Amino acid sequence: MPSARIHFTASETEDAQAACKRLIHQYGQHSSSDAEVIVALGGDGFMLETMHRFMATGLPIYGMNKGTVGFLMNNYGEENLIERVTAGKITRLHPLKMTAKDLSGKVTEALAINEVSLLRESRQTAKIRISIDGHVKVEELTCDGVLVATPAGSTAYNFSAHGPILPVNAGVLALTPISAFRPRRWRGALLPREAKIEFTIYENRKRPVSAVADAVEVRDVSVVTVEEAPDITINLLFDPEHNLEQRILDEQFIL
């Protein structure tokens, strides 16, 4: 359990930088190699950057909101920070691994904490075949795109695309079409976290598609596979009274 060795990091906003200076003055600053916990100051976008940056270290990350939405953050407060961090409840997340092959044959791998999305690049709708564990489930999806979301990312782009909100510990992924034209009545699927999803792009020169894993974009893809990376664990710390599981549950009852 973390004690007093904190590495602070903050977004580039004036408010976050000022808060970071005050906290470092009060609690000190340890290098990331010596720290027991990362404290991130910013919004959800900066929190995603921080998770990617420190993913390989396994260090727990405690976010405090100095941004706009702050869904992945705790409330900001400068007092009793050591006690709050020590009492924090750990939520363990596993990212998605995207493997994307483009028209030139180049293969790109990237990790996504929120979602992997495929999006049309031109005025032409995309035509995509969807296979799960080697079995074709949708022969031809005509759409603006399609995405695979983790539970942590299910309240983001996935929810805006009318996908389901997933409890963190549900053990499932959301497969959600984006503005599907055909089949009209298909609204997506819930998949076991062990599933391997493969997207094959039809007419990919006439109907180019890009694949995006969080901030990494690959243009003009031909085949994209997505699967969870169970060997990589991200440890987020939340105040017990408002942890991530409870926040995601509450989101389902916002009218």
PDB file of C-alpha atoms in Angstrom:
ATOM      1  CA  MET A   1       0.000   0.000   0.000  1.00  0.00           C
ATOM      2  CA  PRO A   2       1.430   3.423  -0.926  1.00  0.00           C
ATOM      3  CA  SER A   3       2.763   5.640   1.834  1.00  0.00           C
ATOM      4  CA  ALA A   4       4.446   8.992   1.336  1.00  0.00           C
ATOM      5  CA  ARG A   5       6.560   8.517  -1.787  1.00  0.00           C
ATOM      6  CA  ILE A   6       4.549  10.358  -4.435  1.00  0.00           C
ATOM      7  CA  HIS A   7       5.404  11.377  -7.976  1.00  0.00           C
ATOM      8  CA  PHE A   8       3.198  14.290  -9.050  1.00  0.00           C
ATOM      9  CA  THR A   9       2.374  14.964 -12.683  1.00  0.00           C
ATOM     10  CA  ALA A  10       0.032  17.581 -14.099  1.00  0.00           C
ATOM     11  CA  SER A  11      -1.547  18.714 -17.342  1.00  0.00           C
ATOM     12  CA  GLU A  12      -0.265  21.885 -18.974  1.00  0.00           C
ATOM     13  CA  THR A  13      -3.161  24.068 -17.824  1.00  0.00           C
ATOM     14  CA  GLU A  14      -2.283  26.960 -15.527  1.00  0.00           C
ATOM     15  CA  ASP A  15      -4.595  25.683 -12.781  1.00  0.00           C
ATOM     16  CA  ALA A  16      -3.141  22.162 -12.797  1.00  0.00           C
ATOM     17  CA  GLN A  17       0.451  23.404 -12.865  1.00  0.00           C
ATOM     18  CA  ALA A  18      -0.157  25.779  -9.934  1.00  0.00           C
ATOM     19  CA  ALA A  19      -1.773  22.985  -7.927  1.00  0.00           C
ATOM     20  CA  CYS A  20       1.144  20.681  -8.704  1.00  0.00           C
ATOM     21  CA  LYS A  21       3.647  23.216  -7.353  1.00  0.00           C
ATOM     22  CA  ARG A  22       1.672  23.623  -4.116  1.00  0.00           C
ATOM     23  CA  LEU A  23       1.413  19.869  -3.590  1.00  0.00           C
ATOM     24  CA  ILE A  24       5.102  19.290  -4.287  1.00  0.00           C
ATOM     25  CA  HIS A  25       5.937  22.018  -1.771  1.00  0.00           C
ATOM     26  CA  GLN A  26       3.727  20.304   0.823  1.00  0.00           C
ATOM     27  CA  TYR A  27       4.471  16.626   0.181  1.00  0.00           C
ATOM     28  CA  GLY A  28       7.728  16.575  -1.771  1.00  0.00           C
ATOM     29  CA  GLN A  29       8.451  15.071  -5.168  1.00  0.00           C
ATOM     30  CA  HIS A  30       9.924  11.613  -5.808  1.00  0.00           C
ATOM     31  CA  SER A  31      11.126  10.330  -9.129  1.00  0.00           C
ATOM     32  CA  SER A  32       8.804   7.880 -10.843  1.00  0.00           C
ATOM     33  CA  SER A  33      11.424   5.144 -10.349  1.00  0.00           C
ATOM     34  CA  ASP A  34      11.413   5.707  -6.565  1.00  0.00           C
ATOM     35  CA  ALA A  35       7.729   6.530  -6.042  1.00  0.00           C
ATOM     36  CA  GLU A  36       5.045   4.233  -4.662  1.00  0.00           C
ATOM     37  CA  VAL A  37       2.157   6.078  -6.291  1.00  0.00           C
ATOM     38  CA  ILE A  38       1.544   8.535  -9.140  1.00  0.00           C
ATOM     39  CA  VAL A  39      -0.748  11.483  -8.439  1.00  0.00           C
ATOM     40  CA  ALA A  40      -2.105  12.981 -11.664  1.00  0.00           C
ATOM     41  CA  LEU A  41      -3.675  16.439 -11.794  1.00  0.00           C
ATOM     42  CA  GLY A  42      -5.886  17.250 -14.772  1.00  0.00           C
ATOM     43  CA  GLY A  43      -8.920  15.891 -16.563  1.00  0.00           C
ATOM     44  CA  ASP A  44      -9.838  12.562 -18.072  1.00  0.00           C
ATOM     45  CA  GLY A  45      -7.749  13.170 -21.191  1.00  0.00           C
ATOM     46  CA  PHE A  46      -4.638  13.776 -19.114  1.00  0.00           C
ATOM     47  CA  MET A  47      -5.479  10.749 -16.983  1.00  0.00           C
ATOM     48  CA  LEU A  48      -5.467   8.579 -20.107  1.00  0.00           C
ATOM     49  CA  GLU A  49      -2.075  10.008 -21.071  1.00  0.00           C
ATOM     50  CA  THR A  50      -0.772   9.271 -17.577  1.00  0.00           C
ATOM     51  CA  MET A  51      -2.036   5.685 -17.670  1.00  0.00           C
ATOM     52  CA  HIS A  52      -0.300   5.102 -21.004  1.00  0.00           C
ATOM     53  CA  ARG A  53       2.892   6.757 -19.767  1.00  0.00           C
ATOM     54  CA  PHE A  54       3.178   4.701 -16.567  1.00  0.00           C
ATOM     55  CA  MET A  55       1.449   1.524 -17.748  1.00  0.00           C
ATOM     56  CA  ALA A  56       4.627  -0.530 -17.779  1.00  0.00           C
ATOM     57  CA  THR A  57       5.600   0.419 -14.201  1.00  0.00           C
ATOM     58  CA  GLY A  58       2.561  -1.109 -12.477  1.00  0.00           C
ATOM     59  CA  LEU A  59       2.435   1.876 -10.118  1.00  0.00           C
ATOM     60  CA  PRO A  60      -1.015   2.800  -8.788  1.00  0.00           C
ATOM     61  CA  ILE A  61      -2.346   6.094 -10.136  1.00  0.00           C
ATOM     62  CA  TYR A  62      -4.469   8.461  -8.068  1.00  0.00           C
ATOM     63  CA  GLY A  63      -6.057  11.223 -10.119  1.00  0.00           C
ATOM     64  CA  MET A  64      -7.395  14.530  -8.823  1.00  0.00           C
ATOM     65  CA  ASN A  65      -9.692  16.603 -10.980  1.00  0.00           C
ATOM     66  CA  LYS A  66      -8.216  19.770 -12.403  1.00  0.00           C
ATOM     67  CA  GLY A  67      -9.989  19.405 -15.748  1.00  0.00           C
ATOM     68  CA  THR A  68     -13.504  19.505 -17.163  1.00  0.00           C
ATOM     69  CA  VAL A  69     -15.258  16.163 -16.722  1.00  0.00           C
ATOM     70  CA  GLY A  70     -13.081  14.233 -14.306  1.00  0.00           C
ATOM     71  CA  PHE A  71     -14.938  10.924 -14.540  1.00  0.00           C
ATOM     72  CA  LEU A  72     -11.687   9.023 -13.911  1.00  0.00           C
ATOM     73  CA  MET A  73     -10.555  11.454 -11.219  1.00  0.00           C
ATOM     74  CA  ASN A  74     -11.074  11.974  -7.506  1.00  0.00           C
ATOM     75  CA  ASN A  75     -12.166  15.310  -6.128  1.00  0.00           C
ATOM     76  CA  TYR A  76      -9.311  17.778  -5.744  1.00  0.00           C
ATOM     77  CA  GLY A  77      -8.088  18.474  -2.231  1.00  0.00           C
ATOM     78  CA  GLU A  78      -4.722  19.384  -0.759  1.00  0.00           C
ATOM     79  CA  GLU A  79      -5.270  18.234   2.820  1.00  0.00           C
ATOM     80  CA  ASN A  80      -4.701  14.690   4.084  1.00  0.00           C
ATOM     81  CA  LEU A  81      -3.479  13.485   0.704  1.00  0.00           C
ATOM     82  CA  ILE A  82      -1.307  10.734   2.172  1.00  0.00           C
ATOM     83  CA  GLU A  83      -4.267   9.367   4.105  1.00  0.00           C
ATOM     84  CA  ARG A  84      -6.537   9.535   1.046  1.00  0.00           C
ATOM     85  CA  VAL A  85      -4.041   7.737  -1.159  1.00  0.00           C
ATOM     86  CA  THR A  86      -3.370   5.084   1.480  1.00  0.00           C
ATOM     87  CA  ALA A  87      -7.091   4.433   1.941  1.00  0.00           C
ATOM     88  CA  GLY A  88      -7.768   4.418  -1.802  1.00  0.00           C
ATOM     89  CA  LYS A  89      -9.600   1.484  -3.348  1.00  0.00           C
ATOM     90  CA  ILE A  90      -7.757  -0.133  -6.264  1.00  0.00           C
ATOM     91  CA  THR A  91      -9.562  -0.723  -9.551  1.00  0.00           C
ATOM     92  CA  ARG A  92      -7.619  -2.949 -11.938  1.00  0.00           C
ATOM     93  CA  LEU A  93      -7.993  -2.368 -15.665  1.00  0.00           C
ATOM     94  CA  HIS A  94      -6.649  -4.268 -18.668  1.00  0.00           C
ATOM     95  CA  PRO A  95      -6.169  -2.420 -21.965  1.00  0.00           C
ATOM     96  CA  LEU A  96      -7.121  -3.611 -25.422  1.00  0.00           C
ATOM     97  CA  LYS A  97      -4.410  -4.576 -27.913  1.00  0.00           C
ATOM     98  CA  MET A  98      -5.038  -3.441 -31.476  1.00  0.00           C
ATOM     99  CA  THR A  99      -3.142  -5.004 -34.374  1.00  0.00           C
ATOM    100  CA  ALA A 100      -3.812  -3.095 -37.591  1.00  0.00           C
ATOM    101  CA  LYS A 101      -2.584  -3.974 -41.085  1.00  0.00           C
ATOM    102  CA  ASP A 102      -2.748  -1.211 -43.688  1.00  0.00           C
ATOM    103  CA  LEU A 103      -2.952  -1.396 -47.472  1.00  0.00           C
ATOM    104  CA  SER A 104       0.843  -1.382 -47.818  1.00  0.00           C
ATOM    105  CA  GLY A 105       1.101  -4.435 -45.564  1.00  0.00           C
ATOM    106  CA  LYS A 106       2.554  -2.536 -42.606  1.00  0.00           C
ATOM    107  CA  VAL A 107       1.409  -3.881 -39.224  1.00  0.00           C
ATOM    108  CA  THR A 108       0.961  -1.518 -36.257  1.00  0.00           C
ATOM    109  CA  GLU A 109       0.257  -2.541 -32.678  1.00  0.00           C
ATOM    110  CA  ALA A 110      -1.149  -0.173 -30.066  1.00  0.00           C
ATOM    111  CA  LEU A 111      -2.889  -0.321 -26.688  1.00  0.00           C
ATOM    112  CA  ALA A 112      -6.216   1.283 -25.836  1.00  0.00           C
ATOM    113  CA  ILE A 113      -7.621   1.908 -22.371  1.00  0.00           C
ATOM    114  CA  ASN A 114     -10.975   3.267 -23.573  1.00  0.00           C
ATOM    115  CA  GLU A 115     -11.717   1.815 -26.991  1.00  0.00           C
ATOM    116  CA  VAL A 116     -10.521   0.791 -30.421  1.00  0.00           C
ATOM    117  CA  SER A 117     -12.631   2.439 -33.104  1.00  0.00           C
ATOM    118  CA  LEU A 118     -12.804   2.014 -36.869  1.00  0.00           C
ATOM    119  CA  LEU A 119     -14.003   5.078 -38.761  1.00  0.00           C
ATOM    120  CA  ARG A 120     -14.670   5.856 -42.409  1.00  0.00           C
ATOM    121  CA  GLU A 121     -12.211   8.336 -43.917  1.00  0.00           C
ATOM    122  CA  SER A 122     -14.308   9.615 -46.817  1.00  0.00           C
ATOM    123  CA  ARG A 123     -17.876  10.379 -47.862  1.00  0.00           C
ATOM    124  CA  GLN A 124     -18.329   6.696 -48.662  1.00  0.00           C
ATOM    125  CA  THR A 125     -19.761   4.486 -45.938  1.00  0.00           C
ATOM    126  CA  ALA A 126     -17.502   1.740 -44.665  1.00  0.00           C
ATOM    127  CA  LYS A 127     -18.203  -1.928 -45.341  1.00  0.00           C
ATOM    128  CA  ILE A 128     -16.777  -4.177 -42.643  1.00  0.00           C
ATOM    129  CA  ARG A 129     -16.903  -7.896 -41.912  1.00  0.00           C
ATOM    130  CA  ILE A 130     -16.841  -8.816 -38.226  1.00  0.00           C
ATOM    131  CA  SER A 131     -15.487 -12.148 -36.981  1.00  0.00           C
ATOM    132  CA  ILE A 132     -15.332 -13.333 -33.374  1.00  0.00           C
ATOM    133  CA  ASP A 133     -12.820 -16.056 -32.495  1.00  0.00           C
ATOM    134  CA  GLY A 134     -12.543 -17.040 -36.144  1.00  0.00           C
ATOM    135  CA  HIS A 135     -16.296 -17.182 -36.813  1.00  0.00           C
ATOM    136  CA  VAL A 136     -17.988 -14.594 -39.039  1.00  0.00           C
ATOM    137  CA  LYS A 137     -20.791 -12.936 -37.084  1.00  0.00           C
ATOM    138  CA  VAL A 138     -21.620  -9.967 -39.353  1.00  0.00           C
ATOM    139  CA  GLU A 139     -20.872 -10.612 -43.016  1.00  0.00           C
ATOM    140  CA  GLU A 140     -21.161  -6.977 -44.059  1.00  0.00           C
ATOM    141  CA  LEU A 141     -21.749  -4.016 -41.764  1.00  0.00           C
ATOM    142  CA  THR A 142     -22.424  -0.832 -43.745  1.00  0.00           C
ATOM    143  CA  CYS A 143     -21.711   2.026 -41.365  1.00  0.00           C
ATOM    144  CA  ASP A 144     -19.748   5.092 -40.374  1.00  0.00           C
ATOM    145  CA  GLY A 145     -17.684   2.803 -38.178  1.00  0.00           C
ATOM    146  CA  VAL A 146     -17.603   0.343 -35.307  1.00  0.00           C
ATOM    147  CA  LEU A 147     -15.819   0.200 -31.961  1.00  0.00           C
ATOM    148  CA  VAL A 148     -14.783  -2.143 -29.177  1.00  0.00           C
ATOM    149  CA  ALA A 149     -14.908  -0.595 -25.698  1.00  0.00           C
ATOM    150  CA  THR A 150     -13.572  -1.674 -22.329  1.00  0.00           C
ATOM    151  CA  PRO A 151     -15.779  -1.269 -19.245  1.00  0.00           C
ATOM    152  CA  ALA A 152     -13.738   1.789 -18.241  1.00  0.00           C
ATOM    153  CA  GLY A 153     -14.267   3.283 -21.695  1.00  0.00           C
ATOM    154  CA  SER A 154     -17.908   2.283 -22.019  1.00  0.00           C
ATOM    155  CA  THR A 155     -19.104   5.659 -20.709  1.00  0.00           C
ATOM    156  CA  ALA A 156     -17.087   7.580 -23.315  1.00  0.00           C
ATOM    157  CA  TYR A 157     -17.349   7.265 -27.138  1.00  0.00           C
ATOM    158  CA  ASN A 158     -19.170   3.948 -26.778  1.00  0.00           C
ATOM    159  CA  PHE A 159     -22.002   5.545 -24.792  1.00  0.00           C
ATOM    160  CA  SER A 160     -22.251   8.443 -27.268  1.00  0.00           C
ATOM    161  CA  ALA A 161     -22.669   5.825 -30.013  1.00  0.00           C
ATOM    162  CA  HIS A 162     -25.578   4.324 -27.999  1.00  0.00           C
ATOM    163  CA  GLY A 163     -23.547   1.426 -26.667  1.00  0.00           C
ATOM    164  CA  PRO A 164     -24.142  -0.056 -23.203  1.00  0.00           C
ATOM    165  CA  ILE A 165     -22.482   1.072 -19.991  1.00  0.00           C
ATOM    166  CA  LEU A 166     -20.491  -1.851 -18.579  1.00  0.00           C
ATOM    167  CA  PRO A 167     -19.712  -2.497 -14.899  1.00  0.00           C
ATOM    168  CA  VAL A 168     -15.957  -2.612 -14.397  1.00  0.00           C
ATOM    169  CA  ASN A 169     -15.965  -6.185 -13.113  1.00  0.00           C
ATOM    170  CA  ALA A 170     -18.518  -7.548 -15.610  1.00  0.00           C
ATOM    171  CA  GLY A 171     -15.850  -9.385 -17.611  1.00  0.00           C
ATOM    172  CA  VAL A 172     -17.233  -8.251 -20.972  1.00  0.00           C
ATOM    173  CA  LEU A 173     -16.408  -5.889 -23.840  1.00  0.00           C
ATOM    174  CA  ALA A 174     -18.864  -3.782 -25.840  1.00  0.00           C
ATOM    175  CA  LEU A 175     -18.979  -4.154 -29.624  1.00  0.00           C
ATOM    176  CA  THR A 176     -20.908  -1.126 -30.892  1.00  0.00           C
ATOM    177  CA  PRO A 177     -21.710   0.015 -34.455  1.00  0.00           C
ATOM    178  CA  ILE A 178     -21.454   3.714 -35.304  1.00  0.00           C
ATOM    179  CA  SER A 179     -24.347   4.996 -37.440  1.00  0.00           C
ATOM    180  CA  ALA A 180     -25.073   1.591 -38.959  1.00  0.00           C
ATOM    181  CA  PHE A 181     -27.029   1.634 -42.234  1.00  0.00           C
ATOM    182  CA  ARG A 182     -27.219  -2.132 -42.715  1.00  0.00           C
ATOM    183  CA  PRO A 183     -28.133  -4.322 -40.952  1.00  0.00           C
ATOM    184  CA  ARG A 184     -30.438  -1.638 -39.572  1.00  0.00           C
ATOM    185  CA  ARG A 185     -31.605  -3.494 -36.507  1.00  0.00           C
ATOM    186  CA  TRP A 186     -28.195  -4.624 -35.244  1.00  0.00           C
ATOM    187  CA  ARG A 187     -27.279  -2.624 -32.153  1.00  0.00           C
ATOM    188  CA  GLY A 188     -24.049  -4.379 -31.256  1.00  0.00           C
ATOM    189  CA  ALA A 189     -23.086  -7.133 -28.843  1.00  0.00           C
ATOM    190  CA  LEU A 190     -21.551  -7.904 -25.470  1.00  0.00           C
ATOM    191  CA  LEU A 191     -18.487 -10.125 -25.810  1.00  0.00           C
ATOM    192  CA  PRO A 192     -16.504 -12.109 -23.252  1.00  0.00           C
ATOM    193  CA  ARG A 193     -13.268 -10.377 -22.376  1.00  0.00           C
ATOM    194  CA  GLU A 194     -11.299 -13.313 -23.847  1.00  0.00           C
ATOM    195  CA  ALA A 195     -12.820 -12.783 -27.303  1.00  0.00           C
ATOM    196  CA  LYS A 196     -10.627 -11.991 -30.308  1.00  0.00           C
ATOM    197  CA  ILE A 197     -12.393  -9.644 -32.708  1.00  0.00           C
ATOM    198  CA  GLU A 198     -11.318  -9.304 -36.330  1.00  0.00           C
ATOM    199  CA  PHE A 199     -12.508  -6.585 -38.693  1.00  0.00           C
ATOM    200  CA  THR A 200     -11.980  -6.999 -42.443  1.00  0.00           C
ATOM    201  CA  ILE A 201     -12.507  -3.935 -44.609  1.00  0.00           C
ATOM    202  CA  TYR A 202     -14.277  -4.449 -47.939  1.00  0.00           C
ATOM    203  CA  GLU A 203     -13.482  -2.205 -50.935  1.00  0.00           C
ATOM    204  CA  ASN A 204     -10.817  -0.617 -48.786  1.00  0.00           C
ATOM    205  CA  ARG A 205      -9.402   1.609 -51.519  1.00  0.00           C
ATOM    206  CA  LYS A 206     -12.774   2.983 -52.519  1.00  0.00           C
ATOM    207  CA  ARG A 207     -14.026   3.080 -48.920  1.00  0.00           C
ATOM    208  CA  PRO A 208     -10.934   3.809 -46.780  1.00  0.00           C
ATOM    209  CA  VAL A 209     -11.129   3.225 -43.038  1.00  0.00           C
ATOM    210  CA  SER A 210      -8.876   4.314 -40.177  1.00  0.00           C
ATOM    211  CA  ALA A 211      -8.361   2.444 -36.897  1.00  0.00           C
ATOM    212  CA  VAL A 212      -7.807   4.368 -33.662  1.00  0.00           C
ATOM    213  CA  ALA A 213      -6.563   2.966 -30.341  1.00  0.00           C
ATOM    214  CA  ASP A 214      -7.000   5.864 -27.922  1.00  0.00           C
ATOM    215  CA  ALA A 215      -4.525   8.402 -29.418  1.00  0.00           C
ATOM    216  CA  VAL A 216      -2.865   6.123 -32.002  1.00  0.00           C
ATOM    217  CA  GLU A 217      -4.404   6.248 -35.495  1.00  0.00           C
ATOM    218  CA  VAL A 218      -3.625   3.957 -38.431  1.00  0.00           C
ATOM    219  CA  ARG A 219      -4.959   5.108 -41.803  1.00  0.00           C
ATOM    220  CA  ASP A 220      -6.161   2.963 -44.703  1.00  0.00           C
ATOM    221  CA  VAL A 221      -6.449  -0.317 -42.825  1.00  0.00           C
ATOM    222  CA  SER A 222      -7.322  -3.643 -44.416  1.00  0.00           C
ATOM    223  CA  VAL A 223      -7.568  -5.943 -41.378  1.00  0.00           C
ATOM    224  CA  VAL A 224      -7.741  -5.049 -37.677  1.00  0.00           C
ATOM    225  CA  THR A 225      -7.772  -7.423 -34.718  1.00  0.00           C
ATOM    226  CA  VAL A 226      -8.683  -6.430 -31.171  1.00  0.00           C
ATOM    227  CA  GLU A 227      -8.279  -8.409 -27.964  1.00  0.00           C
ATOM    228  CA  GLU A 228      -7.748  -7.716 -24.308  1.00  0.00           C
ATOM    229  CA  ALA A 229      -4.157  -7.664 -23.016  1.00  0.00           C
ATOM    230  CA  PRO A 230      -4.569  -9.608 -19.735  1.00  0.00           C
ATOM    231  CA  ASP A 231      -0.844  -9.494 -19.017  1.00  0.00           C
ATOM    232  CA  ILE A 232      -0.953  -5.695 -18.636  1.00  0.00           C
ATOM    233  CA  THR A 233      -2.633  -4.277 -15.539  1.00  0.00           C
ATOM    234  CA  ILE A 234      -3.371  -0.627 -14.759  1.00  0.00           C
ATOM    235  CA  ASN A 235      -4.040   0.107 -11.083  1.00  0.00           C
ATOM    236  CA  LEU A 236      -6.240   3.132 -10.425  1.00  0.00           C
ATOM    237  CA  LEU A 237      -6.871   4.457  -6.919  1.00  0.00           C
ATOM    238  CA  PHE A 238     -10.207   5.958  -5.932  1.00  0.00           C
ATOM    239  CA  ASP A 239     -11.608   7.342  -2.715  1.00  0.00           C
ATOM    240  CA  PRO A 240     -13.717   4.493  -1.221  1.00  0.00           C
ATOM    241  CA  GLU A 241     -16.909   6.554  -1.083  1.00  0.00           C
ATOM    242  CA  HIS A 242     -16.800   7.338  -4.815  1.00  0.00           C
ATOM    243  CA  ASN A 243     -14.938   4.557  -6.584  1.00  0.00           C
ATOM    244  CA  LEU A 244     -15.047   3.820 -10.302  1.00  0.00           C
ATOM    245  CA  GLU A 245     -17.466   0.907  -9.987  1.00  0.00           C
ATOM    246  CA  GLN A 246     -19.970   3.130  -8.190  1.00  0.00           C
ATOM    247  CA  ARG A 247     -19.544   5.947 -10.713  1.00  0.00           C
ATOM    248  CA  ILE A 248     -20.246   3.645 -13.642  1.00  0.00           C
ATOM    249  CA  LEU A 249     -23.282   2.233 -11.833  1.00  0.00           C
ATOM    250  CA  ASP A 250     -24.577   5.751 -11.136  1.00  0.00           C
ATOM    251  CA  GLU A 251     -24.136   6.745 -14.791  1.00  0.00           C
ATOM    252  CA  GLN A 252     -26.840   4.243 -15.748  1.00  0.00           C
ATOM    253  CA  PHE A 253     -29.416   6.129 -13.695  1.00  0.00           C
ATOM    254  CA  ILE A 254     -28.740   9.655 -14.955  1.00  0.00           C
ATOM    255  CA  LEU A 255     -31.951  10.755 -16.675  1.00  0.00           C
TER     256      LEU A 255
END
